[in-house]
Every structure is written in C-alpha cells, then in structure tokens.
Amino acid sequence: MKRFLLIALCVLLTMSFNSCATICCGTKKRVTFDSDVTSKGTLIVDGRRYREVVFPCKVSIKRGFSDSIVRFNFEGYESHELVVDKSFNPASILNLTNIVGWLVDLATGAITRPAQDFYWVDFATKSYMPEGDPVAVTPVAATPSEVVPALVVE
C-alpha cells in the first residue's frame, strides 16, 4: 500500500509540472528600454506599433525561437533598430521527464525568454542638409610631394 501511494504521489507531482514554463512564465516577457531621449516617439515591436512612447518604457516581447526586432523612431533622431536575442528558459527544466510538458513549452515558445530584461538605447541626432542643391564632396588624394613629414621632437 505504501509503495502504491509513493508511485501515485510521484505521478501526481510529475503531472502537476506539465508545461511548467508556460504556466509559470507565460508566453510573453516584459522588457524595459531606456535612453537619454526626452521626446515622444514611436516604437515598433515585431510589427506592433506603440505611439507616443517616452523612456523608460516596458514592452511585452513574445517568447519563441525567432529573435524580436524593435524599431525606434523619435523626432530629431536617426531611426534605430535593435534585435532582442532569445535564450533558454530554465523554468522548462521543471518538466523533468514529462514529454507532454516539453511539447507544450516548445509549441508555445515558453521554452525561451529574452536574453536581457533591460536595454539602453543610444540615438544619433539627425544631420539636416540646408535647402538647395546637395553639395558633392570629392576626396582628393595627396601626391607624395604634398605629404608633410611628422615633426619629431627629441
């Protein structure tokens, strides 16, 4: 009788850990993006558009095997694109030998998670050209006679 109860308890515990990463962690993860930009802008995460975003901002990133692409568009700054890499979610290990749990976590993508919870984004300011025709700049190669030797101080 004790052996039967022990086996039943083990089976029950194994079944309770079914798709553990899906249940414990979900299929999305909140990631924070921050920058020194103070203006409002647009953030595009895997095709979903967020308008009037200010930093710091938290966005839900889908778990899964493909990396997520985040695009930042802020007035006065160059557009910026960031790739959010994915890594293994250790909560999946709680599936132990439960094949069904592993399959559910694989199907939902909960077996992965974003590699980082926080990203700092550096923006370059846009360079504006004055009105009128663009000026072409042609590089000029120096001839050996025009090269000035370096000054050597002893």
Short mmCIF file of C-alpha atoms in Angstrom, two decimals:
data_model
loop_
_atom_site.label_atom_id
_atom_site.label_comp_id
_atom_site.label_asym_id
_atom_site.label_seq_id
_atom_site.Cartn_x
_atom_site.Cartn_y
_atom_site.Cartn_z
CA MET A 1 0.00 0.00 0.00
CA LYS A 2 2.83 2.41 0.86
CA ARG A 3 4.53 1.64 -2.44
CA PHE A 4 1.30 2.38 -4.34
CA LEU A 5 0.90 5.73 -2.53
CA LEU A 6 4.53 6.64 -3.29
CA ILE A 7 4.09 5.85 -7.00
CA ALA A 8 0.77 7.75 -7.10
CA LEU A 9 2.43 10.75 -5.43
CA CYS A 10 5.30 10.71 -7.96
CA VAL A 11 2.86 10.50 -10.89
CA LEU A 12 0.78 13.34 -9.43
CA LEU A 13 3.84 15.55 -8.95
CA THR A 14 5.02 14.82 -12.48
CA MET A 15 1.62 15.68 -13.91
CA SER A 16 1.44 18.89 -11.88
CA PHE A 17 4.62 20.13 -13.58
CA ASN A 18 3.01 19.82 -17.04
CA SER A 19 4.23 22.61 -19.33
CA CYS A 20 5.82 24.32 -16.38
CA ALA A 21 7.40 27.22 -18.28
CA THR A 22 4.10 28.02 -19.98
CA ILE A 23 2.22 28.04 -16.67
CA CYS A 24 4.89 29.74 -14.54
CA CYS A 25 6.26 32.29 -17.00
CA GLY A 26 3.65 32.73 -19.72
CA THR A 27 4.25 33.28 -23.43
CA LYS A 28 5.42 36.92 -23.14
CA LYS A 29 8.11 38.71 -21.14
CA ARG A 30 8.20 42.39 -20.13
CA VAL A 31 11.42 44.10 -21.25
CA THR A 32 12.47 47.66 -20.34
CA PHE A 33 14.04 50.07 -22.84
CA ASP A 34 15.66 53.31 -21.70
CA SER A 35 17.56 56.20 -23.27
CA ASP A 36 18.53 59.79 -22.64
CA VAL A 37 15.96 60.96 -25.24
CA THR A 38 13.20 63.05 -23.63
CA SER A 39 10.85 63.47 -26.59
CA LYS A 40 7.95 61.17 -27.50
CA GLY A 41 8.33 58.72 -30.35
CA THR A 42 7.14 55.52 -31.98
CA LEU A 43 8.23 52.04 -31.03
CA ILE A 44 7.58 49.04 -33.30
CA VAL A 45 7.99 45.56 -31.80
CA ASP A 46 7.57 42.67 -34.24
CA GLY A 47 5.07 44.73 -36.26
CA ARG A 48 3.08 46.04 -33.26
CA ARG A 49 3.18 49.84 -33.13
CA TYR A 50 3.31 51.82 -29.88
CA ARG A 51 2.79 55.58 -30.30
CA GLU A 52 3.86 58.47 -28.06
CA VAL A 53 6.36 56.35 -26.15
CA VAL A 54 8.61 58.00 -23.57
CA PHE A 55 11.64 56.45 -21.89
CA PRO A 56 11.88 54.35 -19.83
CA CYS A 57 9.21 52.11 -21.35
CA LYS A 58 8.21 48.49 -20.73
CA VAL A 59 7.09 46.36 -23.65
CA SER A 60 5.90 42.74 -23.84
CA ILE A 61 8.18 40.63 -26.03
CA LYS A 62 6.84 37.29 -27.28
CA ARG A 63 8.76 34.23 -26.27
CA GLY A 64 9.69 31.97 -29.15
CA PHE A 65 12.56 30.79 -31.28
CA SER A 66 12.86 33.81 -33.58
CA ASP A 67 14.58 36.96 -32.37
CA SER A 68 12.36 40.02 -31.89
CA ILE A 69 13.12 43.20 -33.83
CA VAL A 70 12.46 46.54 -32.12
CA ARG A 71 12.47 49.78 -34.16
CA PHE A 72 12.68 53.21 -32.56
CA ASN A 73 11.55 56.37 -34.39
CA PHE A 74 11.95 59.61 -32.43
CA GLU A 75 11.70 63.17 -33.77
CA GLY A 76 15.14 64.68 -34.33
CA TYR A 77 16.99 61.36 -34.06
CA GLU A 78 18.06 58.73 -36.56
CA SER A 79 15.84 55.63 -36.61
CA HIS A 80 17.33 52.83 -34.59
CA GLU A 81 16.80 49.07 -34.81
CA LEU A 82 17.57 46.58 -32.06
CA VAL A 83 17.48 42.78 -32.13
CA VAL A 84 16.30 41.14 -28.89
CA ASP A 85 18.03 37.76 -28.71
CA LYS A 86 16.35 34.78 -27.04
CA SER A 87 17.88 32.27 -24.64
CA PHE A 88 16.78 29.07 -22.87
CA ASN A 89 14.19 29.47 -20.10
CA PRO A 90 15.38 27.45 -17.06
CA ALA A 91 11.77 27.05 -15.84
CA SER A 92 11.35 24.43 -18.57
CA ILE A 93 13.62 22.09 -16.66
CA LEU A 94 10.79 21.57 -14.17
CA ASN A 95 9.10 19.44 -16.84
CA LEU A 96 11.60 16.74 -15.86
CA THR A 97 10.76 13.64 -17.92
CA ASN A 98 7.25 14.78 -18.85
CA ILE A 99 7.27 14.69 -22.67
CA VAL A 100 3.85 16.38 -22.87
CA GLY A 101 5.12 19.31 -20.80
CA TRP A 102 8.17 19.73 -23.04
CA LEU A 103 5.99 19.62 -26.16
CA VAL A 104 3.59 22.26 -24.79
CA ASP A 105 6.51 24.54 -23.84
CA LEU A 106 8.03 24.04 -27.29
CA ALA A 107 4.72 24.78 -29.05
CA THR A 108 4.02 27.94 -27.04
CA GLY A 109 7.62 29.18 -27.19
CA ALA A 110 7.80 29.36 -23.40
CA ILE A 111 10.99 27.31 -23.53
CA THR A 112 12.79 30.55 -24.46
CA ARG A 113 12.97 34.05 -22.99
CA PRO A 114 14.53 37.36 -23.99
CA ALA A 115 18.24 37.26 -23.20
CA GLN A 116 18.07 40.54 -21.23
CA ASP A 117 15.39 42.33 -19.20
CA PHE A 118 16.85 45.83 -19.78
CA TYR A 119 18.24 47.57 -22.87
CA TRP A 120 19.89 51.01 -23.09
CA VAL A 121 19.37 52.62 -26.50
CA ASP A 122 21.84 55.20 -27.85
CA PHE A 123 20.48 57.51 -30.55
CA ALA A 124 22.37 59.61 -33.07
CA THR A 125 20.93 63.05 -33.81
CA LYS A 126 19.76 63.63 -37.35
CA SER A 127 22.01 65.77 -39.50
CA TYR A 128 19.96 68.19 -41.59
CA MET A 129 21.07 69.41 -45.02
CA PRO A 130 20.43 73.05 -45.86
CA GLU A 131 17.89 73.87 -48.57
CA GLY A 132 19.12 73.80 -52.15
CA ASP A 133 21.27 71.50 -54.22
CA PRO A 134 23.25 68.89 -52.37
CA VAL A 135 26.97 69.52 -52.40
CA ALA A 136 29.12 66.70 -53.71
CA VAL A 137 32.34 66.15 -51.84
CA THR A 138 35.12 64.54 -53.83
CA PRO A 139 38.04 63.03 -51.95
CA VAL A 140 41.41 64.34 -53.10
CA ALA A 141 44.46 62.11 -52.97
CA ALA A 142 47.66 63.79 -51.85
CA THR A 143 50.71 63.41 -54.05
CA PRO A 144 53.97 62.39 -52.36
CA SER A 145 55.35 65.95 -52.67
CA GLU A 146 52.33 67.32 -50.72
CA VAL A 147 52.75 64.96 -47.79
CA VAL A 148 54.22 66.79 -44.80
CA PRO A 149 56.58 64.72 -42.67
CA ALA A 150 55.71 64.35 -39.00
CA LEU A 151 57.51 66.62 -36.58
CA VAL A 152 59.89 64.67 -34.39
CA VAL A 153 60.80 66.21 -31.03
CA GLU A 154 63.88 64.86 -29.28
#
